[in-house]
Coordinates of C-alpha atoms and ligand atoms in Angstrom, one line a residue:
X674 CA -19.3 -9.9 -75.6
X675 CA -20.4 -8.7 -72.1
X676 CA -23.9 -9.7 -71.5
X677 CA -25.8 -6.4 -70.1
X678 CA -29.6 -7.1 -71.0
X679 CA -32.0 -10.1 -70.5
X680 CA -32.5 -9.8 -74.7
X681 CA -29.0 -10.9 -74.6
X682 CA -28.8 -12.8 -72.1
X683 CA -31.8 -15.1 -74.2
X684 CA -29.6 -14.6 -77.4
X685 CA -26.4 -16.1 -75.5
X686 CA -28.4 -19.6 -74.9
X687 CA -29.2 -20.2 -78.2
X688 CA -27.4 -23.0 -80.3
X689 CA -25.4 -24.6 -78.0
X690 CA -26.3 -28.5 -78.7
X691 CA -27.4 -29.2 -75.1
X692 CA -27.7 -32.8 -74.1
X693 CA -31.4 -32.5 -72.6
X694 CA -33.9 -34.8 -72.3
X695 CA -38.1 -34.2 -71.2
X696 CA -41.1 -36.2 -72.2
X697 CA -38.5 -39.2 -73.6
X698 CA -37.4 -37.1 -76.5
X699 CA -34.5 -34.8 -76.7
X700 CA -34.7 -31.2 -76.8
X701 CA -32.3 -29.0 -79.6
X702 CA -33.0 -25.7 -78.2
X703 CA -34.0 -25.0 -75.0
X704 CA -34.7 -21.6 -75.2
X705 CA -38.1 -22.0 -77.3
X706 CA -39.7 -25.1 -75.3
X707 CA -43.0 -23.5 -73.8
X708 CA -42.3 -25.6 -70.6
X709 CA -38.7 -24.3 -70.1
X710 CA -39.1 -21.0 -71.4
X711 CA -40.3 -19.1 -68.3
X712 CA -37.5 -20.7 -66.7
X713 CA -34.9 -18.6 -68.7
X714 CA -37.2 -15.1 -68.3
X715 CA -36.8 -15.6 -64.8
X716 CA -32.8 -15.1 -65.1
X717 CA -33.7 -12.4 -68.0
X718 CA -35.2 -10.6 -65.6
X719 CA -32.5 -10.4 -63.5
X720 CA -30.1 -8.8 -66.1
X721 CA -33.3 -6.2 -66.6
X722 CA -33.3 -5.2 -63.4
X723 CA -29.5 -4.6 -63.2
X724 CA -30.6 -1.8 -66.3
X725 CA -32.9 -0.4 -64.3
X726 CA -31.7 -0.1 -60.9
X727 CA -28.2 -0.8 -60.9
X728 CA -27.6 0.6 -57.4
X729 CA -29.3 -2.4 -56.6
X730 CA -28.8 -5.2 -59.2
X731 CA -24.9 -4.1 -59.9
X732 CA -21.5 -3.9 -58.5
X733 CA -18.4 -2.6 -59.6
X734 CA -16.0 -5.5 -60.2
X735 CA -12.6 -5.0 -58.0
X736 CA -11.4 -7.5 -60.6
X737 CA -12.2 -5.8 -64.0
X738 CA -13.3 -2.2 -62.9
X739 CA -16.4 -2.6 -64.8
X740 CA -20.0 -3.3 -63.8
X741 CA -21.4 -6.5 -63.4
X742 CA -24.0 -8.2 -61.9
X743 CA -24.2 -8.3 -58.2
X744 CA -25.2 -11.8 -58.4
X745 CA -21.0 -12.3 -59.3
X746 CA -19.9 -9.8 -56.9
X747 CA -18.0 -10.8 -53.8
X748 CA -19.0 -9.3 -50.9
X749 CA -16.2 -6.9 -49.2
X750 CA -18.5 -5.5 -46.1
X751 CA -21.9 -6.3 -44.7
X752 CA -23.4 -3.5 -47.1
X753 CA -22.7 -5.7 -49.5
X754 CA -24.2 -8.9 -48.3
X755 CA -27.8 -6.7 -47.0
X756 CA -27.9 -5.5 -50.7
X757 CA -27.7 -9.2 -52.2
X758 CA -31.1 -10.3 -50.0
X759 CA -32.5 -6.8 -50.8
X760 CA -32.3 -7.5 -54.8
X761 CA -33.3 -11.3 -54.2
X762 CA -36.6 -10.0 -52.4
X763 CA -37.3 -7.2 -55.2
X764 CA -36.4 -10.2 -58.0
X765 CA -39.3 -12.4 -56.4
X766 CA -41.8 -9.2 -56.3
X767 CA -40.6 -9.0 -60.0
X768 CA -41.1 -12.8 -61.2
X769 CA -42.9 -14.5 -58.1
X770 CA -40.7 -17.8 -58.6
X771 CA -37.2 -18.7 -58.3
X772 CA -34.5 -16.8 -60.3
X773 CA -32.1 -19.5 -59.7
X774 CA -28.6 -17.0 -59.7
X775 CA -28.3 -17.3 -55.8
X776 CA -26.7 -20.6 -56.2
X777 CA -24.3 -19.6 -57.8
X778 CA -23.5 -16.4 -55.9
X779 CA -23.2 -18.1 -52.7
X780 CA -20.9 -20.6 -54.1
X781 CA -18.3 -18.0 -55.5
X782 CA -18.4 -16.0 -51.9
X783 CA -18.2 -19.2 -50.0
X784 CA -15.2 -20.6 -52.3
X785 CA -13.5 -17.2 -52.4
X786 CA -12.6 -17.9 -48.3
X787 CA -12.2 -21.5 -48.5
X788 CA -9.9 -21.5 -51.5
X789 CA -8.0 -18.4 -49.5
X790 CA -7.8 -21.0 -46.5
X791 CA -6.3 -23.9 -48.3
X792 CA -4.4 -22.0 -49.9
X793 CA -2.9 -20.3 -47.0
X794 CA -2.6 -24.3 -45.1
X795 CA -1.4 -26.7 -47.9
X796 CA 0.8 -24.0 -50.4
X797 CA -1.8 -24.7 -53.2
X798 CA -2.9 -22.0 -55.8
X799 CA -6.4 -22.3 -56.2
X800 CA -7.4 -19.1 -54.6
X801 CA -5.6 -17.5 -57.9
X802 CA -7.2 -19.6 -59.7
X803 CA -10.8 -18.6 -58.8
X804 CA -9.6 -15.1 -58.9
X805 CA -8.7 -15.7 -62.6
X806 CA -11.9 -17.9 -63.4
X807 CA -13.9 -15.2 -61.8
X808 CA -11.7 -12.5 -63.3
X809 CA -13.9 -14.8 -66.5
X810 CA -17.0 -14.6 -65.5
X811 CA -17.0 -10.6 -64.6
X812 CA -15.5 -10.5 -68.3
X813 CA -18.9 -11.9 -69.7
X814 CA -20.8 -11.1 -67.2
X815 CA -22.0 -14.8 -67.0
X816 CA -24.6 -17.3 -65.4
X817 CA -23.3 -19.4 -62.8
X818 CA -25.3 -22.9 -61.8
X819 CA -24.1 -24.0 -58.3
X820 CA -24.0 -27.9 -58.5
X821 CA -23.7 -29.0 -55.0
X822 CA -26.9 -32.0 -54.2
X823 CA -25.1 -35.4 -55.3
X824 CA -27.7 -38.6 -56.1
X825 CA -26.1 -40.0 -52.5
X826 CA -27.4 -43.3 -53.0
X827 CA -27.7 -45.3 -49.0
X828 CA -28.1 -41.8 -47.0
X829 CA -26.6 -44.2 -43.9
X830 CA -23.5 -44.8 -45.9
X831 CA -20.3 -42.6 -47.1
X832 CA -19.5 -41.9 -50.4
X833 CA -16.6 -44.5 -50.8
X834 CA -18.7 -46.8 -48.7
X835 CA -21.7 -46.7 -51.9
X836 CA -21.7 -49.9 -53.5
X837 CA -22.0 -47.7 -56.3
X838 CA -19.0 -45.0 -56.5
X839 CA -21.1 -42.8 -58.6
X840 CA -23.8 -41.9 -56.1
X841 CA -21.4 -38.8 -55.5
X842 CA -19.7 -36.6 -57.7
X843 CA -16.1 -37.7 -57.8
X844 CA -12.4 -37.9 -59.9
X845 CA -12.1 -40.4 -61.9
X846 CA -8.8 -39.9 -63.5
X847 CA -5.9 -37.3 -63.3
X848 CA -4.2 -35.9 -66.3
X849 CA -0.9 -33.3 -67.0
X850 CA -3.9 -31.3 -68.2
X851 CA -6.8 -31.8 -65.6
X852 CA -9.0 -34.3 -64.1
X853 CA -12.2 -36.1 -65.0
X854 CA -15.2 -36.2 -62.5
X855 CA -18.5 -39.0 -63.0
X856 CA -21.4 -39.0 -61.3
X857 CA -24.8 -36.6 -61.1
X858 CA -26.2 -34.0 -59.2
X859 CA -29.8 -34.0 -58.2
X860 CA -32.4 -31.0 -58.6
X861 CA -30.2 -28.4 -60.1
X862 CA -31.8 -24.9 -59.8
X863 CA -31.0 -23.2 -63.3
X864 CA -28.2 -25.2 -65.0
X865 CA -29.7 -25.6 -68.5
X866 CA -30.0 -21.7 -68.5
X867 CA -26.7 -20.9 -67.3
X868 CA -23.1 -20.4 -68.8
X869 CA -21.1 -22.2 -66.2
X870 CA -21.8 -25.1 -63.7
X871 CA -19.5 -24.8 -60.3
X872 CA -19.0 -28.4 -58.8
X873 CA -18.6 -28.9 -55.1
X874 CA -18.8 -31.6 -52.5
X875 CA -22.4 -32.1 -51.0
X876 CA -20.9 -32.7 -47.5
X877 CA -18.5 -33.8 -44.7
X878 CA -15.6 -35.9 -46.4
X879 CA -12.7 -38.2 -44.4
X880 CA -9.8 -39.5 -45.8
X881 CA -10.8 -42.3 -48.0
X882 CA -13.3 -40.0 -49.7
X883 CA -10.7 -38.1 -50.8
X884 CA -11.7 -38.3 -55.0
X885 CA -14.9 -37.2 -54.0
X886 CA -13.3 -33.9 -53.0
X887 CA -13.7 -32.0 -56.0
X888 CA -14.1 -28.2 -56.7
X889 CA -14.1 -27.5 -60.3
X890 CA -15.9 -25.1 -63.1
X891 CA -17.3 -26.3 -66.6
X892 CA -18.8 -24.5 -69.1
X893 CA -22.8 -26.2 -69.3
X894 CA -22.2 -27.7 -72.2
X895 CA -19.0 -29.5 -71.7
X896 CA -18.9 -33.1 -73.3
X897 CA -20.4 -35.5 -71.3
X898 CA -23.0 -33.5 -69.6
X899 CA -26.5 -34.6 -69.9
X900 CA -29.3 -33.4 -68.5
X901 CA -32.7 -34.6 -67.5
X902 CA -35.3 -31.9 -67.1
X903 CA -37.2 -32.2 -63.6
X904 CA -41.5 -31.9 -63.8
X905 CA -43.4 -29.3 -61.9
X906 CA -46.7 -29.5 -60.5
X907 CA -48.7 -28.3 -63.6
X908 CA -46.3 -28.1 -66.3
X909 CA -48.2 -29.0 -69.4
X910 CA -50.1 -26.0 -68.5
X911 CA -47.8 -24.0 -70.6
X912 CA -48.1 -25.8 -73.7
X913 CA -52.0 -25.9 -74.0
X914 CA -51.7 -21.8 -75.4
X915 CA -53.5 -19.8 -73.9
X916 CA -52.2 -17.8 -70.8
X917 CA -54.6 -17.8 -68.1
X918 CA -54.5 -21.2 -67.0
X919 CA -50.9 -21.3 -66.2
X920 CA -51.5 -18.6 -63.6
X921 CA -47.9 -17.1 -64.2
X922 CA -47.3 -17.1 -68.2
X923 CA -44.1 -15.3 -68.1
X924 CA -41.7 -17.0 -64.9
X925 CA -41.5 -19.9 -63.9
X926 CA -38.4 -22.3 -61.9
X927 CA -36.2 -24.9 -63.1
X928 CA -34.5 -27.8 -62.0
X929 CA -32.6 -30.7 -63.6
X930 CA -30.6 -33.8 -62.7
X931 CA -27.2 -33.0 -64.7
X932 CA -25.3 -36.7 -65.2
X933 CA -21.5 -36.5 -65.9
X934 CA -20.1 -38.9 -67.5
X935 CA -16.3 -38.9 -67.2
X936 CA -16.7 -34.6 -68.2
X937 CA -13.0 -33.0 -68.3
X938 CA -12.0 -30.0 -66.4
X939 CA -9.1 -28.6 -67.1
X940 CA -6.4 -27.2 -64.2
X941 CA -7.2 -23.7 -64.4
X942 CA -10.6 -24.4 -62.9
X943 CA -10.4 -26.9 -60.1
X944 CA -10.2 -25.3 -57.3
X945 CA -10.0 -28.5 -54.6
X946 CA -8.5 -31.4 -55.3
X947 CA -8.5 -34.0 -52.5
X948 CA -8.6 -31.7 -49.7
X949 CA -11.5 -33.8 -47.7
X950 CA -10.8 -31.6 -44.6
X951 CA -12.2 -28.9 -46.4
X952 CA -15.5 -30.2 -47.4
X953 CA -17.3 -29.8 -44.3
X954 CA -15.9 -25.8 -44.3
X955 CA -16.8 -25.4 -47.7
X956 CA -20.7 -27.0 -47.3
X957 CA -21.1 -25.2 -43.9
X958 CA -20.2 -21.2 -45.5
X959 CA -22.0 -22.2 -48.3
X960 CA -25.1 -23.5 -46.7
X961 CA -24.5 -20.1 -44.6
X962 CA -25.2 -17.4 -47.2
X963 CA -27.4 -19.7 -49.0
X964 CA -29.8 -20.0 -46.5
X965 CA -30.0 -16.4 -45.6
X966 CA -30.5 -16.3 -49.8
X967 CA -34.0 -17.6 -48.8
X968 CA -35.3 -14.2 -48.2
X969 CA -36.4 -14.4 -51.9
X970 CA -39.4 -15.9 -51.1
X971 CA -40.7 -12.8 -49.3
X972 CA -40.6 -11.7 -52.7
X973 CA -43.0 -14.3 -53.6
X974 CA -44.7 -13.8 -50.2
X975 CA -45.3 -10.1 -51.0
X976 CA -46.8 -11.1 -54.4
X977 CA -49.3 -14.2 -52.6
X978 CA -49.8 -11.4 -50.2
X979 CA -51.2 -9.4 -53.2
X980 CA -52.9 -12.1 -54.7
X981 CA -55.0 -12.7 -51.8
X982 CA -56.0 -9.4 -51.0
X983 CA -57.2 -8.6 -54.4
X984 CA -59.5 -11.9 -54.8
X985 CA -60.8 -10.4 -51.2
X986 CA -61.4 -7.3 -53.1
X987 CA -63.0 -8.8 -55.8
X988 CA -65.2 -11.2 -53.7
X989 CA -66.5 -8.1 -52.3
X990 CA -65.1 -8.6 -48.2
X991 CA -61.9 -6.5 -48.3
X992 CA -63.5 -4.9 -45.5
X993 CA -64.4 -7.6 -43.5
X994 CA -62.1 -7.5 -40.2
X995 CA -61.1 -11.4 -40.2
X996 CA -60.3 -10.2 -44.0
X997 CA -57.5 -7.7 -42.5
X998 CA -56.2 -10.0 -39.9
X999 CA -55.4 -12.6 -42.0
X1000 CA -53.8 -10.5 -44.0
X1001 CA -51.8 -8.7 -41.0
X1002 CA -50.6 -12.3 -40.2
X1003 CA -49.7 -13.4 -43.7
X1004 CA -47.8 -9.9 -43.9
X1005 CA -46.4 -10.9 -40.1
X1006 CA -44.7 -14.6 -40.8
X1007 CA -43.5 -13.2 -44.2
X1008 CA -41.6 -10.1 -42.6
X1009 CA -40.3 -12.4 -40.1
X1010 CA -38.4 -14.3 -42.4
X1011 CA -37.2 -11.0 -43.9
X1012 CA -36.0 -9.6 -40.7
X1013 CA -33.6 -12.9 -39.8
X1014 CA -32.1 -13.2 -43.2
X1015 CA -31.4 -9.4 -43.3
X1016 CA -30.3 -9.3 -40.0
X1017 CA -27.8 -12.6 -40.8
X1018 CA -26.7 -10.2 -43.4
X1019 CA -26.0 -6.7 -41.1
X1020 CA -24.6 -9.2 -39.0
X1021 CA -21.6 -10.3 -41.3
X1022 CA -17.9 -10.5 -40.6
X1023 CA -14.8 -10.4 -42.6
X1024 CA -13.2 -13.7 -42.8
X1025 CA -9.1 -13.9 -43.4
X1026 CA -9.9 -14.2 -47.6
X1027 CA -11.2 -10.6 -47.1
X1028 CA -14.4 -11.8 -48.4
X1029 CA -17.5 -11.3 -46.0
X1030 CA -20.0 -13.9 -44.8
X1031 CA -23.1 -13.4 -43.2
X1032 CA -24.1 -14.7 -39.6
X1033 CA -24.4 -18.3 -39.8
X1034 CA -27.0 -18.4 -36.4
X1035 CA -29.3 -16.0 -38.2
X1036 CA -29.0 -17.7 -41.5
X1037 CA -29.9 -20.7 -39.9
X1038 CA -33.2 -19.3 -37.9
X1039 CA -34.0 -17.4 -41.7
X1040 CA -33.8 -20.5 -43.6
X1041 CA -35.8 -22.5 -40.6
X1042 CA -38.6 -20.2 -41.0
X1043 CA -38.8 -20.7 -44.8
X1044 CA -39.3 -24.1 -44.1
X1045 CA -43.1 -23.5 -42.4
X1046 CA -43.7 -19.8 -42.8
X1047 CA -44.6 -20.0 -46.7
X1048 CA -46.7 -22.5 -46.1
X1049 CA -48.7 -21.0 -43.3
X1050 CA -49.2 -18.0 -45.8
X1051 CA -50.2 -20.2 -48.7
X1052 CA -52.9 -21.5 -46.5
X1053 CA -54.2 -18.2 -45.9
X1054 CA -54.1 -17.7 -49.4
X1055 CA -55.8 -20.9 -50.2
X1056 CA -58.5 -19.5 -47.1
X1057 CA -59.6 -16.6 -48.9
X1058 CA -59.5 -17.7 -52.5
X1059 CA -62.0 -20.0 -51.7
X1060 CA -62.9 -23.4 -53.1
X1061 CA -62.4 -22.0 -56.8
X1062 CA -59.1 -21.9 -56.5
X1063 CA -58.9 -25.9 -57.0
X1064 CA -62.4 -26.5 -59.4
X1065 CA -62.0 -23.4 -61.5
X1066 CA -63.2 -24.6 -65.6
X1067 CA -60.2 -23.8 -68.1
X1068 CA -59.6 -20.5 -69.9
X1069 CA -61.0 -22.4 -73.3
X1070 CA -64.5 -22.9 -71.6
X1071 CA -63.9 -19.0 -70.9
X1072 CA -63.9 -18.5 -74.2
X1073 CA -66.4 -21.0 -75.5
X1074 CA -69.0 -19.4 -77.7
X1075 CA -71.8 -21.4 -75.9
X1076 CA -70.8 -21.5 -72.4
X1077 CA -68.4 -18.8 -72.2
X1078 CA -71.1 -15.9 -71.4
X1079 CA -73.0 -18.5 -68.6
X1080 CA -69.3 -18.5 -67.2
X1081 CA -68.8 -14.7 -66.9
X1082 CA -72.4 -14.9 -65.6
X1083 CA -71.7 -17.1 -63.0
X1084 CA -68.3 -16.5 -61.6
X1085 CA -68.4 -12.8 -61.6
X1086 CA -67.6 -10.7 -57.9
X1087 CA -67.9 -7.4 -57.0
X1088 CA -69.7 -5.6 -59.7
X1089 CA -67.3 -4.1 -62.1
X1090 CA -64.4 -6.6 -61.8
X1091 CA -64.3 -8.5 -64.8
X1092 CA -64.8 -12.3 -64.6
X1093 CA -61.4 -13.2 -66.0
X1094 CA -59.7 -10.8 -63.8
X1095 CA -60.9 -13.0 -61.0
X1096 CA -60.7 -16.2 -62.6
X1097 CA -56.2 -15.1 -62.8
X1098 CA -56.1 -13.8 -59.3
X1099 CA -57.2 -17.4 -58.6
X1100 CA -54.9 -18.9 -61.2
X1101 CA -52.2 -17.0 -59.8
X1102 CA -52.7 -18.3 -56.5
X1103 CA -53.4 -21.5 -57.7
X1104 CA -49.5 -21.5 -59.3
X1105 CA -48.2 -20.3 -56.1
X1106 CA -49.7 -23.0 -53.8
X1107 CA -50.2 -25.8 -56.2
X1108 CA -49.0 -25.3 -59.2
X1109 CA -45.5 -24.9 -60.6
X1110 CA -44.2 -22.0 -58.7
X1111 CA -45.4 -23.8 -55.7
X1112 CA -41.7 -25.9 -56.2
X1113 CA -40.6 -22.5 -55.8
X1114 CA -42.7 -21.3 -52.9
X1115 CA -43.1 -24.1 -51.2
X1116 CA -41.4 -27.5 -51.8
X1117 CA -38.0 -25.7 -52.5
X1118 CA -38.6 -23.4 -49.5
X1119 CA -38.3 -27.4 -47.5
X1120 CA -35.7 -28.6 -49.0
X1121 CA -33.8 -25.8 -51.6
X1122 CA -30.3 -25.3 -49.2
X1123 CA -31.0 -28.3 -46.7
X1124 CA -34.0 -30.1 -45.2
X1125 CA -35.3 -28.6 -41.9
X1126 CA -33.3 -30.7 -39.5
X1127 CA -30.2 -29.4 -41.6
X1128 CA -30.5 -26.3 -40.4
X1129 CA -31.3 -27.6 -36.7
X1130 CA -28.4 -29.1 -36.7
X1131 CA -26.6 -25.8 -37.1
X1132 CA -28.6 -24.4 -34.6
X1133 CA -28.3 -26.8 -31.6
X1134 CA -24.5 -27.1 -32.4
X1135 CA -24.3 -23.0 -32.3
X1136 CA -27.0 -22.4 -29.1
X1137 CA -24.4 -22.3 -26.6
X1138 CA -26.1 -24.3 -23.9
X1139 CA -23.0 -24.0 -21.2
X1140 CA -23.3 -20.1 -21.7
X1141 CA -26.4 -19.8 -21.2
X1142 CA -27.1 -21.9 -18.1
X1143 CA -24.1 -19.9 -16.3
X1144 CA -26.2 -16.7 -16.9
X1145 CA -29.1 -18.5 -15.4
X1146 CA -27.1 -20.2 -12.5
X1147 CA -25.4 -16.6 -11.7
X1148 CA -28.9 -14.7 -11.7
X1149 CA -30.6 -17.7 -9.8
X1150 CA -27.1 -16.8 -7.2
X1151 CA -26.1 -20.5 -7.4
X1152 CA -22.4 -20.6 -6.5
X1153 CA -19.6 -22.0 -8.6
X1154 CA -16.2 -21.5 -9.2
X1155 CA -16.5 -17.7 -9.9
X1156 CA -13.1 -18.5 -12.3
X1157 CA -14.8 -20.7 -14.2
X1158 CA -18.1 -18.9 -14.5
X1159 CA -16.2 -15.9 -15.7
X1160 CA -14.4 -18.0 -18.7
X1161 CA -17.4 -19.3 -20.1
X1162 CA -18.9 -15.8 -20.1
X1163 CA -16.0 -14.4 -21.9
X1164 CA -15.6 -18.0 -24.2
X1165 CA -19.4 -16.7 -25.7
X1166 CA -19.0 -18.1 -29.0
X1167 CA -18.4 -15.6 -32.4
X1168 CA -22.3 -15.5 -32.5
X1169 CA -22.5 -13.8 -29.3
X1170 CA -19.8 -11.8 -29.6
X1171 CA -21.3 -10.2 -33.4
X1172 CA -24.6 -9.9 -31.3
X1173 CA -23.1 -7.2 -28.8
X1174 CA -20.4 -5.7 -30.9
X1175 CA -22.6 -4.2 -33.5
X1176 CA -24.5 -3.3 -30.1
Ligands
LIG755 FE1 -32.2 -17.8 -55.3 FE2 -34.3 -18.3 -53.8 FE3 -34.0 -19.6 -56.1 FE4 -32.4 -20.2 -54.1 S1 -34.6 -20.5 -54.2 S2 -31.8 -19.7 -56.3 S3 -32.2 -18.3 -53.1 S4 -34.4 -17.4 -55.8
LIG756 FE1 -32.8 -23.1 -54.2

């Protein structure tokens, strides 16, 4: 059955014997741990949304005709690509954590070329392939877990160089009817709540790495697939009752180290095999619409943004100028991400798959600004919640019948806001900043799609250094060979050249 609301989506998780383990014990159904729980609303919430606004959420599939979500869509112009980042920042108003589909959205778009491209180079067939697989998911209108982050064991060495082989993902044994692929993948966003995991190399591959080249699909809970639940800042919260404490009852992320352990994929859904030259392509479109994904923490901004001016409002200085201003600047660094990442996506060209890809520059700059911005605003948060944001007594002394009233006594605001009101402003801030949406908001904002220098990297490689110091040199009227001068102009690299065609 087609999955079309986030009731369903819930009901399609149930029962399916996962191999997970949290807090030494194993867990039989997921679904119902209080700790994983808002995990799952968070992708519910995306199949809601998709009912209620599917100009937004939806697209029709060019593969089935029918509707699915946009999150499996592959994106055919630049419209297409701006309305991904405008549903990813609506989705982190809506659940002010991560909704963990992006992974998976970027990896389809970014396979969709690359599979074209080897196709096209070596006479393979796996662009069909992925056609056909995503021909699947439309069908069911599935979840799709991105599996990219291998263990990687010494950072300094390659992944046939690893004294052990199984610090990356890799083959282990070809069949007539597939291969086999050992190894694990570290912090996987949302792969215990999705339908399907997508395998792909974690980076830049050379010849003798050539097992560790593997692109393949598996249903999440394929034998020999184990998975070991990741903590969060504040977890327990959620399974002490109650819901004020927990700051955000209803969403919350997840992550997960998934082990494989010799797990089978059949033919129809490997979709590299070998092809090390390709690696490096694959991780660098990936990392490309993944890091203009990042725009779903304005989202999250817009709802810290809230937070912090109603516990201003409730303090009583929402007047206050400094008030405003800090608020103005909070609303400043978080539109700033907003406008790269949207602007990565206006900015997107057709590649020879058909498929579109945003602007890698502006990706990068988007993603970069994720790294610090969020937690410049969570300071300002932090600022005008005050000190009670880290000492504030539990929602059970709240409700104590001795000290509950001295509590409402003492920690009220403004007149007429009710104590508790304040006391989940607080909470709520506390979450975002501290607590376990602050591995959404902050920690994954670091390191979710690559590490700062990841994305410097990019930048410095695509800056364009010789280009630019000719413009200076010709303005400054320093003379060279005018022949030369005139090349390099016109060599301006594919980012300059998006930059003044869309002019
Ligand atoms: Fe999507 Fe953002 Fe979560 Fe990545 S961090 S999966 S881009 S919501
Ligand atoms: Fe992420």
């Amino acid at each position: 059955m087609k999955i079309a609301t986030g009731k369903q989506y819930i009901e399609s998780l149930r029962n399916r014997g996962l191999n997970i383990y949290l807090f030494g014990e194993q867990i039989t159904e997921p679904v119902d741990h209080p700790m994983i729980r808002p995990s799952v609303n968070a992708i519910a919430e995306s199949y809601d949304l998709a009912q209620t606004d599917p100009e937004l959420a939806t697209a029709i599939s060019e593969f089935t005709g029918k509707r699915i979500s946009r999150f499996l869509h592959i994106c055919k112009n630049a419209d297409d690509l701006v309305l991904q980042n405008k549903m990813q920042r609506k989705l982190g108003q809506l659940t002010g954590t991560c909704f963990q589909r992006c992974v998976g959205m970027d990896a389809l778009n970014s396979l969709y070329s690359v599979t074209f491209d080897i196709d096209e180079d070596r006479n393979t067939r796996y662009h069909e392939r992925l056609k056909s697989f995503i021909t699947e998911m439309h069908e069911g209108n599935f979840i799709i877990g991105g599996a990219m982050t291998d263990v990687k064991g010494d950072r300094s060495l390659a992944p046939h160089q690893q004294v052990d082989p199984d610090m990356f993902v890799h083959i282990t044994s070809r069949t007539e009817e597939g291969i086999y692929i050992t190894g694990a993948k570290a912090h996987q966003t949302g792969c215990i709540n999705s339908h399907w995991l997508l395998v792909m190399p974690t980076m830049r591959l050379s010849e003798n790495d050539r097992d560790y080249a593997v692109v393949g699909a598996l249903p999440v809970d394929a034998p020999g697939l184990a998975y070991i639940y990741g903590r969060q800042s504040c977890d327990t919260r959620s399974m002490e009752g109650g819901s004020l404490d927990v700051g955000n009852s209803k969403f919350g992320g997840q992550e997960a180290m998934v082990i494989f352990d010799n797990v089978f994929i059949p033919w129809r859904y490997v979709f590299m095999n070998g092809e090390f030259e390709y690696a490096s392509r694959l991780v660098d479109q990936f990392t490309a619409y993944h890091r203009r994904s990042y725009v779903c923490k304005t989202g999250l901004g817009d709802v810290l943004i809230g937070a912090a001016a109603s516990i201003a409002e409730m303090n009583g200085i929402e007047r206050a100028s400094h008030i405003k201003d800090k608020l103005v600047q909070m609303t400043h660094l978080n539109e700033t991400i907003y406008g790269t990442g949207i602007a990565s996506s206006y900015q997107g060209y057709e590649t020879k798959s058909g498929a579109y890809i945003c602007d890698e520059m502006l990706a990068n700059v988007c993603k970069h600004h994720v790294t610090k911005m969020p937690y410049e605003i969570g300071r300002i948060a932090q600022d005008l919640a005050g000190g009670l944001v880290a000492t504030l007594p539990s929602e059970k002394e709240l409700n104590h019948p001795e000290i509950g009233s001295l509590l409402k006594k003492y920690l009220a605001g403004k007149e007429g806001v009710r104590t508790e009101d304040r006391m989940r402003i607080l909470r709520l801030i506390e979450n975002m900043t501290l607590g376990r949406n602050a591995v959404g908001y902050l920690t994954e904002s670091m390191h979710g799609a690559g590490s700062p220098q990841a994305q410097r990297i990019v930048i410095g490689r695509m800056m364009q250094l010789e280009y630019k110091k000719r413009l200076a040199k010709s303005l400054a009227g320093i003379t060279e060979d005018p022949e030369d001068q005139e090349k390099i102009i016109h060599e301006a690299t594919s980012y300059f050249k998006r930059v003044f065609e869309h002019a």
